[in-house]
């Protein structure tokens, strides 16, 4: 099995913040999917591979901020608007945050008719 697909992913479209490991530069990004071990997000600039960042986000309907240290695996242009799709692997994550991610990716989304 391809190691990148070893863990279940689920679409997630929320705004998030990515801050360099020194806390100097923060960029708003949009998460597009998440798994227990990593995340994909879209940014306005390319993110250098092997660089570490702090990701901060909340799941829809939750006020709890999740903060995860990650490393960029790849950053590629996407679309025609100068944006970049980034893949990142988690390197430091609190157990409670990991549990919230697992709950999110293993719970089926609400069916529109049941809302």
mmCIF file of C-alpha atoms in Angstrom, residues 33-88:
data_model
loop_
_atom_site.group_PDB
_atom_site.id
_atom_site.type_symbol
_atom_site.label_atom_id
_atom_site.label_comp_id
_atom_site.label_asym_id
_atom_site.label_seq_id
_atom_site.Cartn_x
_atom_site.Cartn_y
_atom_site.Cartn_z
ATOM 1 C CA UNK A 33 -8.366 17.196 3.733
ATOM 2 C CA UNK A 34 -6.994 15.644 6.899
ATOM 3 C CA UNK A 35 -5.909 12.275 8.259
ATOM 4 C CA UNK A 36 -4.444 11.052 11.536
ATOM 5 C CA UNK A 37 -0.928 11.550 10.165
ATOM 6 C CA UNK A 38 -1.154 14.583 7.897
ATOM 7 C CA UNK A 39 -3.061 17.330 6.156
ATOM 8 C CA UNK A 40 -3.440 18.941 2.736
ATOM 9 C CA UNK A 41 -4.039 22.667 2.431
ATOM 10 C CA UNK A 42 -4.030 25.461 -0.124
ATOM 11 C CA UNK A 43 -1.840 28.538 0.344
ATOM 12 C CA UNK A 44 -1.077 31.743 -1.536
ATOM 13 C CA UNK A 45 2.635 30.930 -1.773
ATOM 14 C CA UNK A 46 4.717 27.771 -2.105
ATOM 15 C CA UNK A 47 5.801 26.151 1.144
ATOM 16 C CA UNK A 48 9.401 24.830 1.144
ATOM 17 C CA UNK A 49 9.612 21.044 1.630
ATOM 18 C CA UNK A 50 11.117 19.815 4.899
ATOM 19 C CA UNK A 51 10.313 23.100 6.664
ATOM 20 C CA UNK A 52 8.456 22.923 9.988
ATOM 21 C CA UNK A 53 5.356 24.959 10.794
ATOM 22 C CA UNK A 54 2.667 25.215 13.440
ATOM 23 C CA UNK A 55 -0.863 24.603 12.103
ATOM 24 C CA UNK A 56 -3.830 26.013 14.045
ATOM 25 C CA UNK A 57 -7.452 25.220 13.131
ATOM 26 C CA UNK A 58 -10.878 24.320 14.516
ATOM 27 C CA UNK A 59 -13.279 21.709 13.187
ATOM 28 C CA UNK A 60 -16.635 23.027 11.910
ATOM 29 C CA UNK A 61 -18.958 23.827 14.825
ATOM 30 C CA UNK A 62 -16.162 23.605 17.420
ATOM 31 C CA UNK A 63 -14.451 26.391 19.356
ATOM 32 C CA UNK A 64 -11.503 24.123 20.250
ATOM 33 C CA UNK A 65 -8.279 25.196 18.518
ATOM 34 C CA UNK A 66 -6.096 22.330 17.377
ATOM 35 C CA UNK A 67 -2.375 23.076 17.177
ATOM 36 C CA UNK A 68 -0.035 20.681 15.409
ATOM 37 C CA UNK A 69 3.622 20.878 14.443
ATOM 38 C CA UNK A 70 4.093 19.625 10.901
ATOM 39 C CA UNK A 71 6.615 19.375 8.116
ATOM 40 C CA UNK A 72 5.886 20.133 4.482
ATOM 41 C CA UNK A 73 6.215 17.108 2.187
ATOM 42 C CA UNK A 74 5.318 18.760 -1.122
ATOM 43 C CA UNK A 75 4.043 22.065 -2.512
ATOM 44 C CA UNK A 76 2.716 22.285 -6.072
ATOM 45 C CA UNK A 77 0.916 24.972 -8.107
ATOM 46 C CA UNK A 78 -2.821 24.416 -8.440
ATOM 47 C CA UNK A 79 -5.330 26.207 -10.668
ATOM 48 C CA UNK A 80 -4.734 29.457 -12.481
ATOM 49 C CA UNK A 81 -4.839 31.888 -9.538
ATOM 50 C CA UNK A 82 -1.289 31.455 -8.258
ATOM 51 C CA UNK A 83 -2.229 29.162 -5.372
ATOM 52 C CA UNK A 84 -0.388 26.091 -4.082
ATOM 53 C CA UNK A 85 -1.549 22.700 -2.833
ATOM 54 C CA UNK A 86 0.602 21.570 0.074
ATOM 55 C CA UNK A 87 0.895 18.174 1.694
ATOM 56 C CA UNK A 88 2.250 17.972 5.219
#
